[in-house]
Tab-separated table of C-alpha atoms and ligand atoms in Angstrom:
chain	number	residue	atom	x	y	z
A	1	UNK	CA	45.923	19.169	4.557
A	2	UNK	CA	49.358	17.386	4.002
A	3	UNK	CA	51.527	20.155	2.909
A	4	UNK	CA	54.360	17.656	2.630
A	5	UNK	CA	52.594	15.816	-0.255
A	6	UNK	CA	51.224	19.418	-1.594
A	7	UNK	CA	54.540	20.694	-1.930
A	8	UNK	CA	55.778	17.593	-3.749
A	9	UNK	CA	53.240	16.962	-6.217
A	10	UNK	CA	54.299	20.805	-7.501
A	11	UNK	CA	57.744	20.133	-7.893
A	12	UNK	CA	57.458	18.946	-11.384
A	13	UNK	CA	55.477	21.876	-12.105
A	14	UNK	CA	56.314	23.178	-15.941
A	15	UNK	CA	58.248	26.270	-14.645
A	16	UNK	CA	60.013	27.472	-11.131
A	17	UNK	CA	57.444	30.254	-10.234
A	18	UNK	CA	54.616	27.468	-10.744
A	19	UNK	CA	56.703	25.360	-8.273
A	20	UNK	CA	56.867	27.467	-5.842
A	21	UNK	CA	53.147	28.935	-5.818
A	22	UNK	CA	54.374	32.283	-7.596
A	23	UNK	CA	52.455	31.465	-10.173
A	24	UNK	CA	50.719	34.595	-10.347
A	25	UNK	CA	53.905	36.659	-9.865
A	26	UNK	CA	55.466	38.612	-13.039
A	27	UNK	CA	58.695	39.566	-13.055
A	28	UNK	CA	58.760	42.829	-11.721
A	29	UNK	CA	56.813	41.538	-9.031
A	30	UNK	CA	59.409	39.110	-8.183
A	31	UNK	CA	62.181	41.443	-8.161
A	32	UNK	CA	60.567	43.862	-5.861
A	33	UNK	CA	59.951	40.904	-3.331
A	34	UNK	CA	63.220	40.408	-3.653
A	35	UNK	CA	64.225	44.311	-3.312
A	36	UNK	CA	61.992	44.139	-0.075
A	37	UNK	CA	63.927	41.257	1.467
A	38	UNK	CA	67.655	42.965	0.765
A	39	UNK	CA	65.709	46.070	2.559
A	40	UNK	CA	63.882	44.788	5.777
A	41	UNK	CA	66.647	42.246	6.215
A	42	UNK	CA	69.264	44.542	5.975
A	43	UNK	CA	71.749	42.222	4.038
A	44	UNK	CA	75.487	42.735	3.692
A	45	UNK	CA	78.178	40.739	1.613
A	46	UNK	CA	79.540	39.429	5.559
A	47	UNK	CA	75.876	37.428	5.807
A	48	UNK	CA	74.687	34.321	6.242
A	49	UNK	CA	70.969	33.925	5.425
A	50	UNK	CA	68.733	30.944	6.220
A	51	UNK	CA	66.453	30.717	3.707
A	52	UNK	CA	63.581	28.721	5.370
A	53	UNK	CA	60.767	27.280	2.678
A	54	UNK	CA	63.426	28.028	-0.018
A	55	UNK	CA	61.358	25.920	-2.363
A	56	UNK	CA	63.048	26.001	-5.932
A	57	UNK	CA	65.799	28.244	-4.573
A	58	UNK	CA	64.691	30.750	-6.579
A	59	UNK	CA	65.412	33.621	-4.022
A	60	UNK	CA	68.456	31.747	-2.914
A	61	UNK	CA	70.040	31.971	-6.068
A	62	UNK	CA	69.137	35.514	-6.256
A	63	UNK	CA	70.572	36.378	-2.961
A	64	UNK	CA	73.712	34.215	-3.005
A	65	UNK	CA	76.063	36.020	-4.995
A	66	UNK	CA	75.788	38.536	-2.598
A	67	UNK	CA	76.129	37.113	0.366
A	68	UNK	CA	78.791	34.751	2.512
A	69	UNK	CA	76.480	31.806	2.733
A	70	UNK	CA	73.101	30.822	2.249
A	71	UNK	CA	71.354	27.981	3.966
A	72	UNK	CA	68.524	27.175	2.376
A	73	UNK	CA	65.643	24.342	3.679
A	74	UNK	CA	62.603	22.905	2.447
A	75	UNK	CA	59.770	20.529	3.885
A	76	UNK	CA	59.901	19.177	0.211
A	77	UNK	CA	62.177	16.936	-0.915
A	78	UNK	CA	61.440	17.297	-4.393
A	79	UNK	CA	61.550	20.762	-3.780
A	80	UNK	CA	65.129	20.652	-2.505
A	81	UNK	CA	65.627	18.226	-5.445
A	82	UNK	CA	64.801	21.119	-7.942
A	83	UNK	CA	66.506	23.849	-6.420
A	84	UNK	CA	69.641	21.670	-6.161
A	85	UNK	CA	69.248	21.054	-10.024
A	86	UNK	CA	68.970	25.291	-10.185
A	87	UNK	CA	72.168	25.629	-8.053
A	88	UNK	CA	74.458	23.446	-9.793
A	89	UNK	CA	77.568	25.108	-9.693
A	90	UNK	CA	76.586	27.291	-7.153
A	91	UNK	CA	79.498	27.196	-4.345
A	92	UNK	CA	77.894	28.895	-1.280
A	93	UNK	CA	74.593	27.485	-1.146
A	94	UNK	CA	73.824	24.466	1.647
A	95	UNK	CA	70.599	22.693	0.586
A	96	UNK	CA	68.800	20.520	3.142
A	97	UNK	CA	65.684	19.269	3.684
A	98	UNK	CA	64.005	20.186	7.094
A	99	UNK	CA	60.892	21.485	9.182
A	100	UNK	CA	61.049	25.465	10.267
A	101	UNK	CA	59.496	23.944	13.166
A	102	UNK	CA	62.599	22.004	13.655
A	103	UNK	CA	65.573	23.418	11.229
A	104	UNK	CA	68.205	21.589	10.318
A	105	UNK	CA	70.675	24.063	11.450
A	106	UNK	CA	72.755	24.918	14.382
A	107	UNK	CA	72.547	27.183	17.347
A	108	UNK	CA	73.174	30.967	16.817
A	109	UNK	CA	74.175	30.081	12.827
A	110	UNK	CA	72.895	32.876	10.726
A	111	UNK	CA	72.910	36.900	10.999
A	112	UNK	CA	69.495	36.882	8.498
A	113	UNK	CA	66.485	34.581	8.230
A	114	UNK	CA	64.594	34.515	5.623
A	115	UNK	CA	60.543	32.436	5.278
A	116	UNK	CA	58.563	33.628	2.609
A	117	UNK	CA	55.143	32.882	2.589
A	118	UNK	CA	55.676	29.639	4.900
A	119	UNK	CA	54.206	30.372	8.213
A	120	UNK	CA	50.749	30.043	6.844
A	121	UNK	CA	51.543	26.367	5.992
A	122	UNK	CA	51.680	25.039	9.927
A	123	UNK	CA	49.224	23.534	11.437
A	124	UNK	CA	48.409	25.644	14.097
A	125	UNK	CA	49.283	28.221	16.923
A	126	UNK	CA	51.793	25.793	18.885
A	127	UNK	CA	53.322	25.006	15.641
A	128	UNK	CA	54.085	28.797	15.155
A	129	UNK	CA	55.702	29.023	18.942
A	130	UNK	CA	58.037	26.355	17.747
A	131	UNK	CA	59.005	28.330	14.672
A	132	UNK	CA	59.123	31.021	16.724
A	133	UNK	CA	61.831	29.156	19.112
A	134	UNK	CA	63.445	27.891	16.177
A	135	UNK	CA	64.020	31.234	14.506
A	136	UNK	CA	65.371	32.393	18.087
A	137	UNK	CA	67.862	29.630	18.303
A	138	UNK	CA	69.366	29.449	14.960
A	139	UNK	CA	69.966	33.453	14.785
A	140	UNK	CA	72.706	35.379	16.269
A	141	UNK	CA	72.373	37.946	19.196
A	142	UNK	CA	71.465	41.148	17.094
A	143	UNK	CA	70.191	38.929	13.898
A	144	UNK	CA	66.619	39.504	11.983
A	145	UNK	CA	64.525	37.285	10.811
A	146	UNK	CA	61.619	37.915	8.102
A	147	UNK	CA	58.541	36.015	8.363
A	148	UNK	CA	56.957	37.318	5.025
A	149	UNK	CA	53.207	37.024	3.395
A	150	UNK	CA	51.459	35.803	6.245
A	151	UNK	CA	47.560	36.065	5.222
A	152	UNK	CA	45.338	38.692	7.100
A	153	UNK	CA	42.116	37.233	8.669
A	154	UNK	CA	40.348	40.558	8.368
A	155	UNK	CA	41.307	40.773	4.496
A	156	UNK	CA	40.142	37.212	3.467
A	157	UNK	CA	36.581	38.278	2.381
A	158	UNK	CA	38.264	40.707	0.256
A	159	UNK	CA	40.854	38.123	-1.036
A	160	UNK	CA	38.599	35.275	-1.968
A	161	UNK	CA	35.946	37.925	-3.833
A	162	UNK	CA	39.295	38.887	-5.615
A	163	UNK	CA	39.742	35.258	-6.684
A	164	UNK	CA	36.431	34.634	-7.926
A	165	UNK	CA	36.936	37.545	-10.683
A	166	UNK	CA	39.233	35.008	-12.395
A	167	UNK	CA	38.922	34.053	-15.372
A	168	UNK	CA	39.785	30.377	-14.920
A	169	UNK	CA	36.789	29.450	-12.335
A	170	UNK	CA	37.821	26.007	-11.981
A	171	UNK	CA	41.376	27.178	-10.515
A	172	UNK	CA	39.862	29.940	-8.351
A	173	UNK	CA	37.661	27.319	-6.749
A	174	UNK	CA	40.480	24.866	-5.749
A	175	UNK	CA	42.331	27.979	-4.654
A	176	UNK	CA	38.822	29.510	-2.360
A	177	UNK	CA	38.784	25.701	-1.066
A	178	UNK	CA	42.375	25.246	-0.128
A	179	UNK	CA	41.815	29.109	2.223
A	180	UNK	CA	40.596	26.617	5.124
A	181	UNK	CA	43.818	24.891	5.455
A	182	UNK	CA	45.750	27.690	5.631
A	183	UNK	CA	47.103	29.044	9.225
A	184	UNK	CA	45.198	32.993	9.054
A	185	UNK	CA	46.658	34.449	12.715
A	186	UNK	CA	45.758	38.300	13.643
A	187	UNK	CA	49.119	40.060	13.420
A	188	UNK	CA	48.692	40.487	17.796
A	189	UNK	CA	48.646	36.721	17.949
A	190	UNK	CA	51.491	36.477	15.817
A	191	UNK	CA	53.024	39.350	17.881
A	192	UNK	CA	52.615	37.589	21.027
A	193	UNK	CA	53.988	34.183	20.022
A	194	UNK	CA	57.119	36.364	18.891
A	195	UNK	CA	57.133	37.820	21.987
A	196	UNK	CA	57.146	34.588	23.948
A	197	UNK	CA	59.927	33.418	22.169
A	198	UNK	CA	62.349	36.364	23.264
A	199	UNK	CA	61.945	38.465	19.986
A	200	UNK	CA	61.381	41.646	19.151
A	201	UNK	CA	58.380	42.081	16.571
A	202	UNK	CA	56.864	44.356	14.143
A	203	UNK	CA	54.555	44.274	11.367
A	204	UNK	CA	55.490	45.432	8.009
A	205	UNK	CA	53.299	46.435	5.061
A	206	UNK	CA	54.119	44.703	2.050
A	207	UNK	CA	55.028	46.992	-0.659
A	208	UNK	CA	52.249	47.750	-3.084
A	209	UNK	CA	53.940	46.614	-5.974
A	210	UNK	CA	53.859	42.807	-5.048
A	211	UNK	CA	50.226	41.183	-5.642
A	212	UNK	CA	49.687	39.855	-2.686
A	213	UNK	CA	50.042	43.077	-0.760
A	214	UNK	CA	46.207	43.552	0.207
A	215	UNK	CA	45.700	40.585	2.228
A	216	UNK	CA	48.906	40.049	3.541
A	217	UNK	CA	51.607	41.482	5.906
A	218	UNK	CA	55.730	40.461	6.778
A	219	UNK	CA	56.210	39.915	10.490
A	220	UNK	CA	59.772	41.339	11.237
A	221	UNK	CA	61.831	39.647	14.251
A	222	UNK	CA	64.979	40.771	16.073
A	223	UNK	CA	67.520	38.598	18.571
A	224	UNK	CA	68.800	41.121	21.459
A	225	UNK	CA	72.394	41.906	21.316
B	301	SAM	C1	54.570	29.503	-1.184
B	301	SAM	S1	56.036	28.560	-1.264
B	301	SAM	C2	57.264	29.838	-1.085
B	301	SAM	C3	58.610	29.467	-1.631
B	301	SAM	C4	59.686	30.541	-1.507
B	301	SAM	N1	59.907	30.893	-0.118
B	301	SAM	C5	59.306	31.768	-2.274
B	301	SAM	O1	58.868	32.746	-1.645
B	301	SAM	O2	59.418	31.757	-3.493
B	301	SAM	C6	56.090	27.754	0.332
B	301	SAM	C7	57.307	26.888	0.497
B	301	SAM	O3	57.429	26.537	1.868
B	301	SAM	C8	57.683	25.161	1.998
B	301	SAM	N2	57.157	24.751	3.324
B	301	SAM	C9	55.870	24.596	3.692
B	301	SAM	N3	55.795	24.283	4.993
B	301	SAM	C10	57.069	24.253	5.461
B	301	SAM	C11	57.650	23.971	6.727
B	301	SAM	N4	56.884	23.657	7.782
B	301	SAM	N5	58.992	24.011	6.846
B	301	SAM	C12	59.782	24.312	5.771
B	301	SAM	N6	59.280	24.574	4.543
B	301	SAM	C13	57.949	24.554	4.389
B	301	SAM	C14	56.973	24.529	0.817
B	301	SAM	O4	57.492	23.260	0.502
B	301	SAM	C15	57.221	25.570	-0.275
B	301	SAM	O5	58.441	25.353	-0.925
């Protein structure tokens, strides 16, 4: 699958959730994603965040008020193109268009890192070690990274019987048939390739009240001091 093309073509979707692939997220769904990010990343006002897969900036534009400075990079350049529209005005955001297999960023930058639901978009294992390196570089000794939504290989039966309930069967199939392309590593694996990058792991439920909780789980990652 070409992700980069993917990614574009829903840029001009008719709102930001849709543009991003929340499309199925309400509201209080999307603030208690983003009340499980301030949590497991620990964020102060002193902070600054990558926000890696930032797609319409939504979560940057939360976040930023509250923070020093938020870098925020997308494969997408019509992505970044959207979210820039969405942050006019907005002082401490950096926008930039990049690969989290090869951020745009320098070393030991940021104290947080955030990539929601963007693992699961790379192509395979040795992609993920390079993300993995990446993350490692671009954080500060004691920083934390938050690798969130990555999809469960033992849950997808359950997830793609939960899709064909829809009601609109002609977008559950394009979603069942899109399930190949996606990157579906055991949380071990995905503890290992942390591991082999100098991090410190662990897994992390995702809280009940987001949707996607029962077939996915956030991969937490510290830098030593
Ligand atoms: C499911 S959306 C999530 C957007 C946002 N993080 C959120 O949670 O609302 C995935 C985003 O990751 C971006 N993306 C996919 N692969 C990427 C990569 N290798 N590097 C950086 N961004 C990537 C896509 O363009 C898209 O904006």
């Amino acid at each position: 699958m070409d992700w980069l093309t993917f990614w574009d073509a829903k840029a001009s979707a008719g709102n930001d959730f849709q543009a991003t692939g929340r499309g199925l997220m309400d509201v209080p769904g999307y603030l208690n994603t983003v009340a499980e990010i301030v949590r497991i990343l620990d964020l102060h006002q002193g902070d600054h965040l990558a926000d890696i897969g930032c797609g319409a900036g939504l979560i940057a534009m939360t976040l930023a008020p509250w923070l020093k400075r938020v870098y925020a990079v997308d494969l997408s350049p019509a992505l970044i193109e959207r979210a820039s529209k969405n942050l006019a005005g907005v002082n401490n955001v950096d926008l930039k268009v990049g690969n989290l297999t090869e951020l745009p960023l320098t070393d030991a930058l940021v104290d947080k890192l955030l990539a929601y639901s963007v693992l699961q978009y790379l192509a395979d294992e040795s992609n993920v070690s390079q993300a993995m390196h990446e993350v490692a570089r671009v954080l500060k000794p004691g920083g934390r990274a938050l690798l969130a939504a990555n999809p469960d290989p033992t849950q997808r039966l359950v997830y793609e019987a939960v899709v064909r309930q829809r009601a609109d069967q002609a977008a559950a199939a394009r979603e069942i048939s899109l399930l190949d392309d996606l990157l579906w590593l055991p949380e071990a694996q995905l503890l290992e390739l942390a591991a082999a990058a100098g991090l410190k792991a662990r897994i992390e439920p995702i809280d009940a009240c987001i949707w996607q909780h029962f077939y996915m789980f956030d991969l937490v990652l510290e830098k030593s001091k």
